[in-house]
mmCIF file with all atom_site columns, C-alpha atoms in Angstrom:
data_model
loop_
_atom_site.group_PDB
_atom_site.id
_atom_site.type_symbol
_atom_site.label_atom_id
_atom_site.label_alt_id
_atom_site.label_comp_id
_atom_site.label_asym_id
_atom_site.label_entity_id
_atom_site.label_seq_id
_atom_site.pdbx_PDB_ins_code
_atom_site.Cartn_x
_atom_site.Cartn_y
_atom_site.Cartn_z
_atom_site.occupancy
_atom_site.B_iso_or_equiv
_atom_site.pdbx_formal_charge
_atom_site.auth_seq_id
_atom_site.auth_comp_id
_atom_site.auth_asym_id
_atom_site.auth_atom_id
_atom_site.pdbx_PDB_model_num
ATOM 1   C CA . ALA A 1 1   ? 50.089 7.476  97.054  1.00 0.00 ? 16  ALA A CA 1
ATOM 2   C CA . GLN A 1 2   ? 47.834 9.562  94.907  1.00 0.00 ? 17  GLN A CA 1
ATOM 3   C CA . LYS A 1 3   ? 48.596 12.838 93.230  1.00 0.00 ? 18  LYS A CA 1
ATOM 4   C CA . VAL A 1 4   ? 46.958 15.219 90.795  1.00 0.00 ? 19  VAL A CA 1
ATOM 5   C CA . THR A 1 5   ? 48.986 17.638 88.718  1.00 0.00 ? 20  THR A CA 1
ATOM 6   C CA . GLN A 1 6   ? 47.515 20.576 86.884  1.00 0.00 ? 21  GLN A CA 1
ATOM 7   C CA . ALA A 1 7   ? 50.592 22.087 85.316  1.00 0.00 ? 22  ALA A CA 1
ATOM 8   C CA . GLN A 1 8   ? 48.805 25.123 83.927  1.00 0.00 ? 23  GLN A CA 1
ATOM 9   C CA . THR A 1 9   ? 48.443 27.631 86.734  1.00 0.00 ? 24  THR A CA 1
ATOM 10  C CA . GLU A 1 10  ? 46.744 30.285 84.660  1.00 0.00 ? 25  GLU A CA 1
ATOM 11  C CA . ILE A 1 11  ? 45.492 30.482 81.082  1.00 0.00 ? 26  ILE A CA 1
ATOM 12  C CA . SER A 1 12  ? 44.088 33.389 79.128  1.00 0.00 ? 27  SER A CA 1
ATOM 13  C CA . VAL A 1 13  ? 42.319 33.000 75.814  1.00 0.00 ? 28  VAL A CA 1
ATOM 14  C CA . VAL A 1 14  ? 40.140 35.228 73.715  1.00 0.00 ? 29  VAL A CA 1
ATOM 15  C CA . GLU A 1 15  ? 36.456 34.473 73.632  1.00 0.00 ? 30  GLU A CA 1
ATOM 16  C CA . LYS A 1 16  ? 35.386 31.835 71.093  1.00 0.00 ? 31  LYS A CA 1
ATOM 17  C CA . GLU A 1 17  ? 38.755 30.134 71.153  1.00 0.00 ? 32  GLU A CA 1
ATOM 18  C CA . ASP A 1 18  ? 39.014 26.524 72.245  1.00 0.00 ? 33  ASP A CA 1
ATOM 19  C CA . VAL A 1 19  ? 41.027 25.789 75.350  1.00 0.00 ? 34  VAL A CA 1
ATOM 20  C CA . THR A 1 20  ? 42.250 22.567 76.938  1.00 0.00 ? 35  THR A CA 1
ATOM 21  C CA . LEU A 1 21  ? 42.993 22.205 80.615  1.00 0.00 ? 36  LEU A CA 1
ATOM 22  C CA . ASP A 1 22  ? 45.469 19.468 81.414  1.00 0.00 ? 37  ASP A CA 1
ATOM 23  C CA . CYS A 1 23  ? 45.270 17.011 84.287  1.00 0.00 ? 38  CYS A CA 1
ATOM 24  C CA . VAL A 1 24  ? 47.730 14.235 85.036  1.00 0.00 ? 39  VAL A CA 1
ATOM 25  C CA . TYR A 1 25  ? 47.203 11.870 87.922  1.00 0.00 ? 40  TYR A CA 1
ATOM 26  C CA . GLU A 1 26  ? 49.128 9.249  89.812  1.00 0.00 ? 41  GLU A CA 1
ATOM 27  C CA . THR A 1 27  ? 47.686 6.292  91.650  1.00 0.00 ? 42  THR A CA 1
ATOM 28  C CA . ARG A 1 28  ? 48.563 2.695  92.370  1.00 0.00 ? 43  ARG A CA 1
ATOM 29  C CA . ASP A 1 29  ? 44.964 1.595  92.607  1.00 0.00 ? 44  ASP A CA 1
ATOM 30  C CA . THR A 1 30  ? 43.180 -0.017 89.700  1.00 0.00 ? 45  THR A CA 1
ATOM 31  C CA . THR A 1 31  ? 39.822 1.339  90.815  1.00 0.00 ? 46  THR A CA 1
ATOM 32  C CA . TYR A 1 32  ? 39.571 5.078  91.122  1.00 0.00 ? 47  TYR A CA 1
ATOM 33  C CA . TYR A 1 33  ? 37.445 8.065  90.193  1.00 0.00 ? 48  TYR A CA 1
ATOM 34  C CA . LEU A 1 34  ? 38.377 11.264 88.412  1.00 0.00 ? 49  LEU A CA 1
ATOM 35  C CA . PHE A 1 35  ? 36.540 14.545 88.673  1.00 0.00 ? 50  PHE A CA 1
ATOM 36  C CA . TRP A 1 36  ? 36.453 18.053 87.315  1.00 0.00 ? 51  TRP A CA 1
ATOM 37  C CA . TYR A 1 37  ? 35.001 20.959 89.274  1.00 0.00 ? 52  TYR A CA 1
ATOM 38  C CA . LYS A 1 38  ? 34.486 24.591 88.367  1.00 0.00 ? 53  LYS A CA 1
ATOM 39  C CA . GLN A 1 39  ? 34.887 27.411 90.880  1.00 0.00 ? 54  GLN A CA 1
ATOM 40  C CA . PRO A 1 40  ? 33.616 30.737 89.500  1.00 0.00 ? 55  PRO A CA 1
ATOM 41  C CA . PRO A 1 41  ? 34.591 34.040 91.149  1.00 0.00 ? 56  PRO A CA 1
ATOM 42  C CA . SER A 1 42  ? 31.612 33.751 93.480  1.00 0.00 ? 57  SER A CA 1
ATOM 43  C CA . GLY A 1 43  ? 33.374 30.841 95.199  1.00 0.00 ? 58  GLY A CA 1
ATOM 44  C CA . GLU A 1 44  ? 31.022 27.918 95.059  1.00 0.00 ? 59  GLU A CA 1
ATOM 45  C CA . LEU A 1 45  ? 32.260 24.669 93.598  1.00 0.00 ? 60  LEU A CA 1
ATOM 46  C CA . VAL A 1 46  ? 30.305 23.174 90.756  1.00 0.00 ? 61  VAL A CA 1
ATOM 47  C CA . PHE A 1 47  ? 30.648 19.498 89.962  1.00 0.00 ? 62  PHE A CA 1
ATOM 48  C CA . LEU A 1 48  ? 31.195 18.953 86.229  1.00 0.00 ? 63  LEU A CA 1
ATOM 49  C CA . ILE A 1 49  ? 31.995 15.296 85.704  1.00 0.00 ? 64  ILE A CA 1
ATOM 50  C CA . ARG A 1 50  ? 32.957 12.058 87.413  1.00 0.00 ? 65  ARG A CA 1
ATOM 51  C CA . ARG A 1 51  ? 34.642 9.244  85.571  1.00 0.00 ? 66  ARG A CA 1
ATOM 52  C CA . ASN A 1 52  ? 35.588 5.852  86.965  1.00 0.00 ? 67  ASN A CA 1
ATOM 53  C CA . SER A 1 53  ? 38.758 4.067  85.990  1.00 0.00 ? 68  SER A CA 1
ATOM 54  C CA . PHE A 1 54  ? 36.982 1.377  84.002  1.00 0.00 ? 69  PHE A CA 1
ATOM 55  C CA . ASP A 1 55  ? 35.269 3.800  81.696  1.00 0.00 ? 70  ASP A CA 1
ATOM 56  C CA . GLU A 1 56  ? 37.667 5.321  79.218  1.00 0.00 ? 71  GLU A CA 1
ATOM 57  C CA . GLN A 1 57  ? 34.999 6.639  76.939  1.00 0.00 ? 72  GLN A CA 1
ATOM 58  C CA . ASN A 1 58  ? 35.405 10.283 76.202  1.00 0.00 ? 73  ASN A CA 1
ATOM 59  C CA . GLU A 1 59  ? 32.476 12.459 77.069  1.00 0.00 ? 74  GLU A CA 1
ATOM 60  C CA . ILE A 1 60  ? 30.951 15.519 75.513  1.00 0.00 ? 75  ILE A CA 1
ATOM 61  C CA . SER A 1 61  ? 28.463 17.805 77.173  1.00 0.00 ? 76  SER A CA 1
ATOM 62  C CA . GLY A 1 62  ? 27.634 20.832 75.106  1.00 0.00 ? 77  GLY A CA 1
ATOM 63  C CA . ARG A 1 63  ? 30.804 22.864 74.715  1.00 0.00 ? 78  ARG A CA 1
ATOM 64  C CA . TYR A 1 64  ? 32.623 20.735 77.288  1.00 0.00 ? 79  TYR A CA 1
ATOM 65  C CA . SER A 1 65  ? 34.483 17.546 76.489  1.00 0.00 ? 80  SER A CA 1
ATOM 66  C CA . TRP A 1 66  ? 36.763 15.291 78.466  1.00 0.00 ? 81  TRP A CA 1
ATOM 67  C CA . ASN A 1 67  ? 39.534 13.023 77.205  1.00 0.00 ? 82  ASN A CA 1
ATOM 68  C CA . PHE A 1 68  ? 40.455 10.189 79.572  1.00 0.00 ? 83  PHE A CA 1
ATOM 69  C CA . GLN A 1 69  ? 43.666 8.365  78.632  1.00 0.00 ? 84  GLN A CA 1
ATOM 70  C CA . LYS A 1 70  ? 44.763 5.696  81.095  1.00 0.00 ? 85  LYS A CA 1
ATOM 71  C CA . SER A 1 71  ? 47.924 5.043  79.089  1.00 0.00 ? 86  SER A CA 1
ATOM 72  C CA . THR A 1 72  ? 49.171 8.529  79.892  1.00 0.00 ? 87  THR A CA 1
ATOM 73  C CA . SER A 1 73  ? 47.257 8.928  83.201  1.00 0.00 ? 88  SER A CA 1
ATOM 74  C CA . SER A 1 74  ? 45.577 12.027 81.912  1.00 0.00 ? 89  SER A CA 1
ATOM 75  C CA . PHE A 1 75  ? 42.071 13.392 82.131  1.00 0.00 ? 90  PHE A CA 1
ATOM 76  C CA . ASN A 1 76  ? 42.037 16.576 80.079  1.00 0.00 ? 91  ASN A CA 1
ATOM 77  C CA . PHE A 1 77  ? 39.160 18.988 79.784  1.00 0.00 ? 92  PHE A CA 1
ATOM 78  C CA . THR A 1 78  ? 38.408 21.002 76.665  1.00 0.00 ? 93  THR A CA 1
ATOM 79  C CA . ILE A 1 79  ? 36.083 23.957 76.342  1.00 0.00 ? 94  ILE A CA 1
ATOM 80  C CA . THR A 1 80  ? 35.055 24.662 72.772  1.00 0.00 ? 95  THR A CA 1
ATOM 81  C CA . ALA A 1 81  ? 34.090 28.151 71.645  1.00 0.00 ? 96  ALA A CA 1
ATOM 82  C CA . SER A 1 82  ? 34.872 29.602 75.045  1.00 0.00 ? 97  SER A CA 1
ATOM 83  C CA . GLN A 1 83  ? 32.697 32.284 76.592  1.00 0.00 ? 98  GLN A CA 1
ATOM 84  C CA . VAL A 1 84  ? 33.387 34.914 79.214  1.00 0.00 ? 99  VAL A CA 1
ATOM 85  C CA . VAL A 1 85  ? 31.166 32.988 81.643  1.00 0.00 ? 100 VAL A CA 1
ATOM 86  C CA . ASP A 1 86  ? 33.642 30.132 81.472  1.00 0.00 ? 101 ASP A CA 1
ATOM 87  C CA . SER A 1 87  ? 36.135 32.250 83.401  1.00 0.00 ? 102 SER A CA 1
ATOM 88  C CA . ALA A 1 88  ? 36.785 30.392 86.631  1.00 0.00 ? 103 ALA A CA 1
ATOM 89  C CA . VAL A 1 89  ? 39.219 28.174 88.439  1.00 0.00 ? 104 VAL A CA 1
ATOM 90  C CA . TYR A 1 90  ? 38.950 24.565 87.353  1.00 0.00 ? 105 TYR A CA 1
ATOM 91  C CA . PHE A 1 91  ? 40.003 21.734 89.612  1.00 0.00 ? 106 PHE A CA 1
ATOM 92  C CA . CYS A 1 92  ? 40.800 18.201 88.608  1.00 0.00 ? 107 CYS A CA 1
ATOM 93  C CA . ALA A 1 93  ? 40.514 15.619 91.376  1.00 0.00 ? 108 ALA A CA 1
ATOM 94  C CA . LEU A 1 94  ? 41.206 11.957 92.027  1.00 0.00 ? 109 LEU A CA 1
ATOM 95  C CA . ARG A 1 95  ? 39.725 9.560  94.492  1.00 0.00 ? 110 ARG A CA 1
ATOM 96  C CA . ASN A 1 96  ? 40.780 5.985  95.095  1.00 0.00 ? 111 ASN A CA 1
ATOM 97  C CA . ARG A 1 97  ? 38.004 3.641  96.137  1.00 0.00 ? 112 ARG A CA 1
ATOM 98  C CA . GLY A 1 98  ? 37.470 3.929  99.861  1.00 0.00 ? 113 GLY A CA 1
ATOM 99  C CA . ASP A 1 99  ? 39.820 6.865  100.178 1.00 0.00 ? 114 ASP A CA 1
ATOM 100 C CA . LYS A 1 100 ? 39.527 10.619 100.315 1.00 0.00 ? 115 LYS A CA 1
ATOM 101 C CA . ILE A 1 101 ? 39.465 12.850 97.270  1.00 0.00 ? 116 ILE A CA 1
ATOM 102 C CA . ILE A 1 102 ? 42.608 14.713 96.282  1.00 0.00 ? 117 ILE A CA 1
ATOM 103 C CA . PHE A 1 103 ? 42.351 17.988 94.379  1.00 0.00 ? 118 PHE A CA 1
ATOM 104 C CA . GLY A 1 104 ? 44.852 19.424 91.979  1.00 0.00 ? 119 GLY A CA 1
ATOM 105 C CA . LYS A 1 105 ? 46.037 22.985 92.509  1.00 0.00 ? 120 LYS A CA 1
ATOM 106 C CA . GLY A 1 106 ? 43.620 24.280 89.932  1.00 0.00 ? 121 GLY A CA 1
ATOM 107 C CA . THR A 1 107 ? 43.915 26.181 86.675  1.00 0.00 ? 122 THR A CA 1
ATOM 108 C CA . ARG A 1 108 ? 42.683 29.739 86.594  1.00 0.00 ? 123 ARG A CA 1
ATOM 109 C CA . LEU A 1 109 ? 41.048 30.363 83.235  1.00 0.00 ? 124 LEU A CA 1
ATOM 110 C CA . HIS A 1 110 ? 40.488 33.863 81.909  1.00 0.00 ? 125 HIS A CA 1
ATOM 111 C CA . ILE A 1 111 ? 38.277 34.276 78.877  1.00 0.00 ? 126 ILE A CA 1
ATOM 112 C CA . LEU A 1 112 ? 38.868 37.701 77.391  1.00 0.00 ? 127 LEU A CA 1
ATOM 113 C CA . PRO A 1 113 ? 36.044 39.443 75.549  1.00 0.00 ? 128 PRO A CA 1
ATOM 114 C CA . GLY B 2 1   ? 18.128 25.794 92.729  1.00 0.00 ? 52  GLY B CA 1
ATOM 115 C CA . ALA B 2 2   ? 20.807 25.276 95.359  1.00 0.00 ? 53  ALA B CA 1
ATOM 116 C CA . VAL B 2 3   ? 21.251 21.735 96.572  1.00 0.00 ? 54  VAL B CA 1
ATOM 117 C CA . VAL B 2 4   ? 23.374 22.666 99.568  1.00 0.00 ? 55  VAL B CA 1
ATOM 118 C CA . SER B 2 5   ? 22.827 25.724 101.708 1.00 0.00 ? 56  SER B CA 1
ATOM 119 C CA . GLN B 2 6   ? 25.803 27.050 103.609 1.00 0.00 ? 57  GLN B CA 1
ATOM 120 C CA . HIS B 2 7   ? 25.728 30.095 105.819 1.00 0.00 ? 58  HIS B CA 1
ATOM 121 C CA . PRO B 2 8   ? 26.859 32.557 106.677 1.00 0.00 ? 59  PRO B CA 1
ATOM 122 C CA . SER B 2 9   ? 28.529 33.411 103.395 1.00 0.00 ? 60  SER B CA 1
ATOM 123 C CA . ARG B 2 10  ? 30.747 35.930 105.120 1.00 0.00 ? 61  ARG B CA 1
ATOM 124 C CA . VAL B 2 11  ? 31.618 36.484 108.725 1.00 0.00 ? 62  VAL B CA 1
ATOM 125 C CA . ILE B 2 12  ? 33.995 38.814 110.500 1.00 0.00 ? 63  ILE B CA 1
ATOM 126 C CA . CYS B 2 13  ? 34.804 38.100 114.103 1.00 0.00 ? 64  CYS B CA 1
ATOM 127 C CA . LYS B 2 14  ? 37.270 39.158 116.735 1.00 0.00 ? 65  LYS B CA 1
ATOM 128 C CA . SER B 2 15  ? 40.121 37.006 117.946 1.00 0.00 ? 66  SER B CA 1
ATOM 129 C CA . GLY B 2 16  ? 39.083 34.676 120.699 1.00 0.00 ? 67  GLY B CA 1
ATOM 130 C CA . THR B 2 17  ? 35.482 34.326 119.670 1.00 0.00 ? 68  THR B CA 1
ATOM 131 C CA . SER B 2 18  ? 33.852 31.250 118.167 1.00 0.00 ? 69  SER B CA 1
ATOM 132 C CA . VAL B 2 19  ? 32.097 31.051 114.851 1.00 0.00 ? 70  VAL B CA 1
ATOM 133 C CA . LYS B 2 20  ? 29.607 28.450 113.715 1.00 0.00 ? 71  LYS B CA 1
ATOM 134 C CA . ILE B 2 21  ? 29.130 27.611 110.051 1.00 0.00 ? 72  ILE B CA 1
ATOM 135 C CA . GLU B 2 22  ? 26.074 25.670 109.029 1.00 0.00 ? 73  GLU B CA 1
ATOM 136 C CA . CYS B 2 23  ? 25.726 23.404 106.047 1.00 0.00 ? 74  CYS B CA 1
ATOM 137 C CA . ARG B 2 24  ? 22.381 21.964 105.068 1.00 0.00 ? 75  ARG B CA 1
ATOM 138 C CA . SER B 2 25  ? 21.397 19.729 102.189 1.00 0.00 ? 76  SER B CA 1
ATOM 139 C CA . LEU B 2 26  ? 18.106 20.838 100.767 1.00 0.00 ? 77  LEU B CA 1
ATOM 140 C CA . ASP B 2 27  ? 16.736 17.957 98.790  1.00 0.00 ? 78  ASP B CA 1
ATOM 141 C CA . PHE B 2 28  ? 18.673 14.827 99.554  1.00 0.00 ? 79  PHE B CA 1
ATOM 142 C CA . GLN B 2 29  ? 20.071 12.918 102.495 1.00 0.00 ? 80  GLN B CA 1
ATOM 143 C CA . ALA B 2 30  ? 23.745 12.133 102.791 1.00 0.00 ? 81  ALA B CA 1
ATOM 144 C CA . THR B 2 31  ? 25.491 9.985  105.322 1.00 0.00 ? 82  THR B CA 1
ATOM 145 C CA . THR B 2 32  ? 28.894 11.477 104.574 1.00 0.00 ? 83  THR B CA 1
ATOM 146 C CA . MET B 2 33  ? 30.015 15.023 104.368 1.00 0.00 ? 84  MET B CA 1
ATOM 147 C CA . PHE B 2 34  ? 33.298 16.860 104.025 1.00 0.00 ? 85  PHE B CA 1
ATOM 148 C CA . TRP B 2 35  ? 34.655 20.160 105.241 1.00 0.00 ? 86  TRP B CA 1
ATOM 149 C CA . TYR B 2 36  ? 37.328 21.887 103.203 1.00 0.00 ? 87  TYR B CA 1
ATOM 150 C CA . ARG B 2 37  ? 39.482 24.918 103.725 1.00 0.00 ? 88  ARG B CA 1
ATOM 151 C CA . GLN B 2 38  ? 40.799 27.030 100.875 1.00 0.00 ? 89  GLN B CA 1
ATOM 152 C CA . PHE B 2 39  ? 43.438 29.727 101.127 1.00 0.00 ? 90  PHE B CA 1
ATOM 153 C CA . PRO B 2 40  ? 43.437 32.510 98.524  1.00 0.00 ? 91  PRO B CA 1
ATOM 154 C CA . LYS B 2 41  ? 44.339 31.201 95.089  1.00 0.00 ? 92  LYS B CA 1
ATOM 155 C CA . LYS B 2 42  ? 45.041 27.780 96.506  1.00 0.00 ? 93  LYS B CA 1
ATOM 156 C CA . SER B 2 43  ? 43.496 24.377 96.218  1.00 0.00 ? 94  SER B CA 1
ATOM 157 C CA . LEU B 2 44  ? 40.979 22.808 98.548  1.00 0.00 ? 95  LEU B CA 1
ATOM 158 C CA . MET B 2 45  ? 42.361 21.148 101.609 1.00 0.00 ? 96  MET B CA 1
ATOM 159 C CA . LEU B 2 46  ? 40.234 18.484 103.244 1.00 0.00 ? 97  LEU B CA 1
ATOM 160 C CA . MET B 2 47  ? 39.860 19.190 106.926 1.00 0.00 ? 98  MET B CA 1
ATOM 161 C CA . ALA B 2 48  ? 37.607 16.377 108.053 1.00 0.00 ? 99  ALA B CA 1
ATOM 162 C CA . THR B 2 49  ? 35.129 13.747 106.997 1.00 0.00 ? 100 THR B CA 1
ATOM 163 C CA . SER B 2 50  ? 32.090 12.977 109.035 1.00 0.00 ? 101 SER B CA 1
ATOM 164 C CA . ASN B 2 51  ? 29.367 10.393 108.971 1.00 0.00 ? 102 ASN B CA 1
ATOM 165 C CA . GLU B 2 52  ? 25.957 11.076 110.413 1.00 0.00 ? 103 GLU B CA 1
ATOM 166 C CA . GLY B 2 53  ? 25.742 10.104 114.034 1.00 0.00 ? 104 GLY B CA 1
ATOM 167 C CA . SER B 2 54  ? 29.437 9.420  114.532 1.00 0.00 ? 105 SER B CA 1
ATOM 168 C CA . LYS B 2 55  ? 32.546 11.421 115.263 1.00 0.00 ? 106 LYS B CA 1
ATOM 169 C CA . ALA B 2 56  ? 34.351 13.179 112.482 1.00 0.00 ? 107 ALA B CA 1
ATOM 170 C CA . THR B 2 57  ? 37.656 11.939 111.124 1.00 0.00 ? 108 THR B CA 1
ATOM 171 C CA . TYR B 2 58  ? 40.148 14.763 110.971 1.00 0.00 ? 109 TYR B CA 1
ATOM 172 C CA . GLU B 2 59  ? 43.025 15.053 108.547 1.00 0.00 ? 110 GLU B CA 1
ATOM 173 C CA . GLN B 2 60  ? 46.541 15.228 109.829 1.00 0.00 ? 111 GLN B CA 1
ATOM 174 C CA . GLY B 2 61  ? 47.396 18.652 111.141 1.00 0.00 ? 112 GLY B CA 1
ATOM 175 C CA . VAL B 2 62  ? 43.806 19.720 111.727 1.00 0.00 ? 113 VAL B CA 1
ATOM 176 C CA . GLU B 2 63  ? 43.019 20.375 115.368 1.00 0.00 ? 114 GLU B CA 1
ATOM 177 C CA . LYS B 2 64  ? 39.804 18.621 116.271 1.00 0.00 ? 115 LYS B CA 1
ATOM 178 C CA . ASP B 2 65  ? 39.344 20.703 119.420 1.00 0.00 ? 116 ASP B CA 1
ATOM 179 C CA . LYS B 2 66  ? 39.594 23.878 117.409 1.00 0.00 ? 117 LYS B CA 1
ATOM 180 C CA . PHE B 2 67  ? 37.401 22.864 114.496 1.00 0.00 ? 118 PHE B CA 1
ATOM 181 C CA . LEU B 2 68  ? 34.366 21.178 115.993 1.00 0.00 ? 119 LEU B CA 1
ATOM 182 C CA . ILE B 2 69  ? 32.208 19.281 113.553 1.00 0.00 ? 120 ILE B CA 1
ATOM 183 C CA . ASN B 2 70  ? 28.727 18.128 114.350 1.00 0.00 ? 121 ASN B CA 1
ATOM 184 C CA . HIS B 2 71  ? 26.917 15.965 111.852 1.00 0.00 ? 122 HIS B CA 1
ATOM 185 C CA . ALA B 2 72  ? 23.618 15.924 113.650 1.00 0.00 ? 123 ALA B CA 1
ATOM 186 C CA . SER B 2 73  ? 21.432 14.562 110.895 1.00 0.00 ? 124 SER B CA 1
ATOM 187 C CA . LEU B 2 74  ? 21.474 13.407 107.290 1.00 0.00 ? 125 LEU B CA 1
ATOM 188 C CA . THR B 2 75  ? 20.801 16.943 106.168 1.00 0.00 ? 126 THR B CA 1
ATOM 189 C CA . LEU B 2 76  ? 22.711 19.135 108.579 1.00 0.00 ? 127 LEU B CA 1
ATOM 190 C CA . SER B 2 77  ? 26.331 19.563 109.535 1.00 0.00 ? 128 SER B CA 1
ATOM 191 C CA . THR B 2 78  ? 28.035 22.377 111.408 1.00 0.00 ? 129 THR B CA 1
ATOM 192 C CA . LEU B 2 79  ? 31.630 23.507 111.729 1.00 0.00 ? 130 LEU B CA 1
ATOM 193 C CA . THR B 2 80  ? 32.527 25.618 114.742 1.00 0.00 ? 131 THR B CA 1
ATOM 194 C CA . VAL B 2 81  ? 35.816 27.452 114.761 1.00 0.00 ? 132 VAL B CA 1
ATOM 195 C CA . THR B 2 82  ? 36.575 27.893 118.426 1.00 0.00 ? 133 THR B CA 1
ATOM 196 C CA . SER B 2 83  ? 38.739 30.675 119.843 1.00 0.00 ? 134 SER B CA 1
ATOM 197 C CA . ALA B 2 84  ? 39.396 31.978 116.371 1.00 0.00 ? 135 ALA B CA 1
ATOM 198 C CA . HIS B 2 85  ? 42.696 33.610 115.495 1.00 0.00 ? 136 HIS B CA 1
ATOM 199 C CA . PRO B 2 86  ? 43.691 35.656 112.444 1.00 0.00 ? 137 PRO B CA 1
ATOM 200 C CA . GLU B 2 87  ? 45.430 32.627 110.936 1.00 0.00 ? 138 GLU B CA 1
ATOM 201 C CA . ASP B 2 88  ? 42.050 30.881 110.856 1.00 0.00 ? 139 ASP B CA 1
ATOM 202 C CA . SER B 2 89  ? 40.888 33.414 108.292 1.00 0.00 ? 140 SER B CA 1
ATOM 203 C CA . SER B 2 90  ? 40.061 31.429 105.205 1.00 0.00 ? 141 SER B CA 1
ATOM 204 C CA . PHE B 2 91  ? 37.341 30.183 102.899 1.00 0.00 ? 142 PHE B CA 1
ATOM 205 C CA . TYR B 2 92  ? 35.509 27.164 104.296 1.00 0.00 ? 143 TYR B CA 1
ATOM 206 C CA . ILE B 2 93  ? 33.423 24.918 102.068 1.00 0.00 ? 144 ILE B CA 1
ATOM 207 C CA . CYS B 2 94  ? 31.205 21.997 102.949 1.00 0.00 ? 145 CYS B CA 1
ATOM 208 C CA . SER B 2 95  ? 30.264 19.153 100.689 1.00 0.00 ? 146 SER B CA 1
ATOM 209 C CA . PHE B 2 96  ? 27.793 16.334 100.882 1.00 0.00 ? 147 PHE B CA 1
ATOM 210 C CA . ALA B 2 97  ? 28.338 12.954 99.298  1.00 0.00 ? 148 ALA B CA 1
ATOM 211 C CA . PRO B 2 98  ? 25.291 11.121 97.967  1.00 0.00 ? 149 PRO B CA 1
ATOM 212 C CA . GLY B 2 99  ? 26.415 7.900  99.577  1.00 0.00 ? 150 GLY B CA 1
ATOM 213 C CA . ILE B 2 100 ? 26.970 5.576  96.668  1.00 0.00 ? 151 ILE B CA 1
ATOM 214 C CA . ASP B 2 101 ? 30.722 6.004  96.533  1.00 0.00 ? 152 ASP B CA 1
ATOM 215 C CA . ASN B 2 102 ? 31.106 8.944  98.881  1.00 0.00 ? 153 ASN B CA 1
ATOM 216 C CA . SER B 2 103 ? 32.232 11.281 96.159  1.00 0.00 ? 154 SER B CA 1
ATOM 217 C CA . PRO B 2 104 ? 31.710 14.982 96.964  1.00 0.00 ? 155 PRO B CA 1
ATOM 218 C CA . LEU B 2 105 ? 29.261 16.114 94.373  1.00 0.00 ? 156 LEU B CA 1
ATOM 219 C CA . HIS B 2 106 ? 27.317 18.866 96.093  1.00 0.00 ? 157 HIS B CA 1
ATOM 220 C CA . PHE B 2 107 ? 29.054 21.850 97.596  1.00 0.00 ? 158 PHE B CA 1
ATOM 221 C CA . GLY B 2 108 ? 27.919 24.741 99.662  1.00 0.00 ? 159 GLY B CA 1
ATOM 222 C CA . ASN B 2 109 ? 28.670 28.267 98.490  1.00 0.00 ? 160 ASN B CA 1
ATOM 223 C CA . GLY B 2 110 ? 31.406 28.622 101.039 1.00 0.00 ? 161 GLY B CA 1
ATOM 224 C CA . THR B 2 111 ? 31.966 30.861 104.042 1.00 0.00 ? 162 THR B CA 1
ATOM 225 C CA . ARG B 2 112 ? 34.623 33.529 104.029 1.00 0.00 ? 163 ARG B CA 1
ATOM 226 C CA . LEU B 2 113 ? 35.860 33.921 107.583 1.00 0.00 ? 164 LEU B CA 1
ATOM 227 C CA . THR B 2 114 ? 37.895 36.944 108.587 1.00 0.00 ? 165 THR B CA 1
ATOM 228 C CA . VAL B 2 115 ? 39.285 37.066 112.094 1.00 0.00 ? 166 VAL B CA 1
ATOM 229 C CA . THR B 2 116 ? 40.482 40.476 113.233 1.00 0.00 ? 167 THR B CA 1
#
């Protein structure tokens, strides 16, 4: 069975603060993929990153960074120097090879000006 | 620019009528696509997966006769909600997978369906 837990339902931070969105996953497979998506108020989903289970390298893309820790089954997402435009719902997702993708319940992030 | 075009973005219909939602990939071909449903402030729920030229695979609890999916080509898929009822009101999102590992990377902007 596979499961994705995003324990933080809603987070509010003041602009320019750093914020980390947590994601913990469960799977019995050794080959799997992890994802983060952003859903702004307009509704469309925006793909942010895909990481396969064999690549534990952390990744940085501008103000975004991801920390993949297989030992704790976590794939956390950090936004540095947050901006109001970062306000959105963020979904973490897991997909076992050959199986469907499972989304977490999402974390609603509010960046206050 | 947009990679996936989904329309209409909003539709209001009366109970008993059918609504067709179209999803088109603009600059790539995908053999696999997904249709999701999202209730307000909830996560995405996969409704069905379809491969071009074959019948869609529906998730448990999703009525295939009510939610008709046609994946007519590598760039076009449609979802028809037949005999819509108020409980079908929701946000529907399509997604195309590039084909390498069938991961949904490109999403449409979604369709907000309201059934009165």
